[in-house]
Amino acid sequence: MDRNQSPRKSYGTEVAKLITGYGFNELNYHRMMARAYKDNKGSNRIREKLGFQKEGKFREHTYVDGEFQDVNIYGILENEWK
């Protein structure tokens, strides 16, 4: 890892990639889902970078810090996994 690169960003993508690969390659899943708060740009970007498609959102799904938050729903099929 480049010393100027943020470890948090690098690890988040790598962990998501490992989990998704494990689901398809070891557990033989056909489909996987992921969720992310609408305003969490990093989490949403990771899902899109890995090939997940945004399938919708749960409006005002979770109550956090005094307000309701929308949650984006992502999905990926085995044949879409790189």
GROMACS .gro file of C-alpha atoms in nm:
model
   82
    1MET     CA    1   0.000   0.000   0.000
    2ASP     CA    2   0.126   0.343  -0.092
    3ARG     CA    3   0.210   0.535   0.227
    4ASN     CA    4   0.003   0.831   0.103
    5GLN     CA    5  -0.302   0.612   0.048
    6SER     CA    6  -0.565   0.608   0.321
    7PRO     CA    7  -0.567   0.263   0.488
    8ARG     CA    8  -0.939   0.292   0.557
    9LYS     CA    9  -1.027   0.329   0.189
   10SER     CA   10  -0.796   0.049   0.083
   11TYR     CA   11  -0.912  -0.196   0.347
   12GLY     CA   12  -1.282  -0.130   0.288
   13THR     CA   13  -1.258  -0.220  -0.079
   14GLU     CA   14  -1.035  -0.521  -0.014
   15VAL     CA   15  -1.262  -0.659   0.258
   16ALA     CA   16  -1.573  -0.617   0.041
   17LYS     CA   17  -1.393  -0.789  -0.248
   18LEU     CA   18  -1.288  -1.082  -0.026
   19ILE     CA   19  -1.637  -1.126   0.119
   20THR     CA   20  -1.802  -1.113  -0.222
   21GLY     CA   21  -1.549  -1.354  -0.373
   22TYR     CA   22  -1.595  -1.592  -0.080
   23GLY     CA   23  -1.972  -1.587  -0.125
   24PHE     CA   24  -1.952  -1.675  -0.494
   25ASN     CA   25  -1.642  -1.897  -0.503
   26GLU     CA   26  -1.667  -2.089  -0.176
   27LEU     CA   27  -2.033  -2.078  -0.076
   28ASN     CA   28  -2.164  -2.100  -0.434
   29TYR     CA   29  -2.411  -1.816  -0.393
   30HIS     CA   30  -2.601  -1.717  -0.705
   31ARG     CA   31  -2.681  -1.365  -0.583
   32MET     CA   32  -2.549  -1.131  -0.317
   33MET     CA   33  -2.692  -0.813  -0.168
   34ALA     CA   34  -2.540  -0.517   0.012
   35ARG     CA   35  -2.682  -0.208   0.179
   36ALA     CA   36  -2.537   0.136   0.248
   37TYR     CA   37  -2.671   0.458   0.394
   38LYS     CA   38  -2.753   0.696   0.110
   39ASP     CA   39  -2.515   0.963   0.242
   40ASN     CA   40  -2.221   0.723   0.293
   41LYS     CA   41  -2.042   0.799  -0.033
   42GLY     CA   42  -1.749   0.567   0.041
   43SER     CA   43  -1.966   0.260   0.101
   44ASN     CA   44  -2.180   0.330  -0.204
   45ARG     CA   45  -1.869   0.378  -0.420
   46ILE     CA   46  -1.720   0.046  -0.304
   47ARG     CA   47  -2.034  -0.144  -0.405
   48GLU     CA   48  -2.040   0.019  -0.748
   49LYS     CA   49  -1.666  -0.036  -0.796
   50LEU     CA   50  -1.715  -0.410  -0.734
   51GLY     CA   51  -1.992  -0.432  -0.993
   52PHE     CA   52  -2.298  -0.425  -0.768
   53GLN     CA   53  -2.604  -0.269  -0.930
   54LYS     CA   54  -2.818  -0.024  -0.735
   55GLU     CA   55  -3.155  -0.196  -0.718
   56GLY     CA   56  -3.343   0.052  -0.506
   57LYS     CA   57  -3.362   0.213  -0.166
   58PHE     CA   58  -3.548   0.180   0.159
   59ARG     CA   59  -3.682   0.528   0.225
   60GLU     CA   60  -3.641   0.656   0.581
   61HIS     CA   61  -3.542   0.304   0.682
   62THR     CA   62  -3.324   0.364   0.987
   63TYR     CA   63  -3.344   0.623   1.264
   64VAL     CA   64  -2.996   0.766   1.333
   65ASP     CA   65  -2.897   1.075   1.530
   66GLY     CA   66  -3.249   1.213   1.549
   67GLU     CA   67  -3.351   1.162   1.186
   68PHE     CA   68  -3.453   0.889   0.947
   69GLN     CA   69  -3.194   0.776   0.691
   70ASP     CA   70  -3.250   0.627   0.346
   71VAL     CA   71  -3.064   0.303   0.275
   72ASN     CA   72  -2.948   0.208  -0.077
   73ILE     CA   73  -2.988  -0.156  -0.181
   74TYR     CA   74  -2.733  -0.317  -0.414
   75GLY     CA   75  -2.723  -0.659  -0.576
   76ILE     CA   76  -2.487  -0.862  -0.790
   77LEU     CA   77  -2.531  -1.196  -0.967
   78GLU     CA   78  -2.265  -1.464  -0.991
   79ASN     CA   79  -2.218  -1.412  -1.366
   80GLU     CA   80  -2.163  -1.037  -1.309
   81TRP     CA   81  -1.879  -1.094  -1.060
   82LYS     CA   82  -1.538  -1.021  -1.208
   0.00000   0.00000   0.00000
